[in-house]
Amino acid sequence: MADIIPTPTGHVRLGSNAGQPLTRRDGVLKVTGAATYAADNRPDGLAYAVFAHSSVARGRVTSLDVDAAKVHPGVIEVITPANRPPLGRDPDGKAHMFSWRTEALQNDTVRYAGQPIALVVAETLEAATEGARLLAPRYAAEPARIGFDAGEAYDPPAVGIGSPPNFAKGDVEAGFAAADQVTETRIETPLQYHNALEPHAIVAAWDGDRLTVDVPSQAIAMARNDFAAYFEVPPENVTLRSPFIGGGFGSKAILNGPQLLCVLAARMVGRPVKLAVTRQQMFGHLGHRGATRQHLRLGVDGEGHLTALEHNAISTTSSFDDFLEPAANASHNLYATPALKTHHTGVRVDTGTPGPMRAPGEASGSAGLECAMDEAAAALGLDPLEFRLRNYSETDPASGKPFSSKALRECYAEGASRFGWAGRPLAPRQMRDEAGCLVGWGVGTAMFPAPMFQAKARATLARDGTGLMEIAAVEMGQGALTALAQIAADGLGLDGDKVELRAGSSELPDGGIAGGSGHTATAGSAIFAAGSDAVRKLAELATRDEASPLFGAGNAGVVGRAGRLHRADDERRSEAYGDILQRAGLSHIEGEGAGARDPADAAEYAMFSHGAVFAEVKVDPDLYQIRVSRLVGAFAAGRIINPRLAKSQLTGGMIWGISFALHEDAIHDPRTGRPMNADFAGYHVPVNADAPSVEAFLVEEVDRHVNALGIKGVGEIGVTGSAGAIANAVWHATGVRPNRFPIRIEALLH
Ligand code: MOS
């Protein structure tokens, strides 16, 4: 994508559409059921696919009763390694950084429980399900390796998406030697599986060598190109439609084996085929957050300043791929310290491959770091918020670069005041509520990078005064269709109701990846640039036309607003877009734009969103049941396009913090490797009663470097800080330092 022009740096004045707390444009479609998700598609002649999955975690499939499945009424085809047609790309290869080694029936090896081992295609879902059951697989099984101590140690070449596994600045041992106090914190975090409301589904239809796939995708153009490579057709022969996604959290960013098998099946049977995974099958091949074991050491001098910070993390990964949670990297960019050292290692276990999951690295790592900071503050006898302020970094601790903006001090102040932090007793077990429950207050700092990817957009202004913005942007529940339409309206100089935003299809200009919390920044930059380009062309028409009241104004002296071009120096002189086009004999005018970070800014500045999360927990003094009674977060994320939706994102992230702290825990049976709680009865996520009061506040922040629009991101940061704040509140209530997430009753019994 070398043809992308970087967005010029500066601080663009947006119109009045951005900043409005609008409700979701797609809200009515969703609550009335009119929004179509992938599995809602039923093309003519549709057949249904169900995959059989392995019930052992390691070994080989020795037999499948294909004949029994084939004679079942309605079964059309059974695909196994014996008859699976070739693919244009090796599923065991790693084509690029955002690809997984995956299972597409390339052989009879089993690498984890839940792995697809055959695909049955039938006239109905019921027949396919029964056909898959009739396969009655037999295995040559080997013992499963589950858990840190059973797996094979592994030194990763990289963590996350291509980050170095180790980092050092300064001399940590000298820092610890010079410290007045050294504290050590050990924290374990569990495996978590992405469980979006919409389980993964795909509908594939071939027309000759043209492929149409309806599939939820956080990376539409990339997925289109990947499908094209696997099926050896040109990318333009593949149409990928993903208008609505019922939550992605990272698991819908990377292609997986069953999707490939469904497309293969459609080609084999010559009919459209649908494959929708069950909730149980969400706990296998679709990615997860690896477990971590973290060890932190903090050296502090007599004034409460860090002299050294060391953060080591061991994470689990699969036996055959190498995604590793970059947990220790959470310590790179937050607290000021003269010496900093981070180190990652891995353990190979017999599960599917982990992958990016909402706040990858930061979610687990921030939980560890914030607990460690709390422990150090308590050992010093310092208020934990005051301790964080003493170690506030004015420049990025890891790189030494200035921050493009950082309103974290304001977040601490705003959050503390909204929460009512003042007067918090230093010692634990000092507060009780009317019912006699132990009450504790804790704080955690939230932080997440503000990356940008690359995107393009196409804008059209029509003679009837309407505008169209086209971009393969991704609506995954976060509100992109609404926020991006607000930017589109400002870019085009139109009222919001005059703008149509077309998104969610690979036939549109590449909208980039909806991940890394960078979608609004990236797609929004492309959209604004495309809109501005169309308005600039319109302004050229008008200012060169003697019949226009704008004649001679020059491009720089004209602004578009509410469907009219105005002279900047004399707002009364204006003309409607439609009149300009009509006189020029044009039905419409088009603009194009691209979004990407200015490389000079990227080199010069460290770019992060920040926040402060305050938690109140209540703990039953006899039963030790833990409730998060209040969670208050204050966040600074540059320019906020839609405060209502930004708060919704932040609130959702904070609720995931509750989930991380108290609920989510995927347990694999160490004997079989099978997930033991692969449903919502056993895999707990918070419900309303678990989150009675969660409030996110936005702190104003102007960023002149992150991109021309000054937008950072809000998608993932809410998870960070929150889990640590809750654990710290549990300590403050009980005097017990939890050393494993989720925090369980038994951890508090003593
Ligand atoms: Mo995300 S884990 O970048 O969808």
Coordinates of N, CA, C and O and ligand atoms in Angstrom, one line a residue, residues 218 249-250 356-360 476 514-517 716, ligand 1:
Q218 N -13.1 -7.8 10.8 CA -12.5 -6.5 11.3 C -11.5 -6.0 10.3 O -10.9 -5.0 10.6
F249 N -13.7 -8.0 19.1 CA -12.8 -8.1 20.2 C -11.4 -8.6 19.7 O -10.6 -9.1 20.5
G250 N -11.2 -8.6 18.4 CA -9.9 -9.1 17.9 C -10.0 -10.5 17.2 O -9.2 -10.8 16.4
P356 N -4.8 -11.6 19.3 CA -5.2 -10.3 19.9 C -6.6 -10.4 20.5 O -7.5 -10.9 19.8
M357 N -6.7 -10.0 21.7 CA -8.1 -9.9 22.3 C -8.1 -8.6 23.1 O -7.2 -8.2 23.8
R358 N -9.1 -7.8 22.9 CA -9.3 -6.5 23.4 C -8.3 -6.1 24.5 O -8.3 -6.6 25.6
A359 N -7.4 -5.1 24.0 CA -6.3 -4.7 24.8 C -5.2 -5.8 25.0 O -4.8 -6.1 26.1
P360 N -4.8 -6.4 23.9 CA -3.8 -7.5 24.0 C -2.6 -7.0 24.7 O -2.0 -6.0 24.3
M476 N -18.6 -2.9 14.2 CA -18.7 -4.1 15.0 C -19.4 -3.9 16.4 O -19.1 -4.6 17.4
A514 N -10.1 -2.6 11.6 CA -10.8 -2.1 12.8 C -10.2 -2.9 14.0 O -10.7 -3.9 14.4
G515 N -9.1 -2.4 14.5 CA -8.4 -3.0 15.6 C -7.4 -2.0 16.2 O -7.2 -0.9 15.6
G516 N -6.8 -2.4 17.2 CA -5.8 -1.5 17.9 C -6.3 -0.2 18.3 O -5.6 0.8 18.5
S517 N -7.7 -0.1 18.4 CA -8.3 1.1 18.8 C -8.1 2.2 17.8 O -8.2 3.4 18.1
E716 N -10.2 0.1 23.5 CA -9.6 -0.9 24.4 C -9.1 -0.4 25.7 O -9.0 -1.2 26.7
Ligands
MOS1 MO1 -8.4 -5.6 18.6 S1 -7.7 -7.0 20.0 O1 -7.1 -4.8 18.1 O2 -9.7 -6.0 17.8

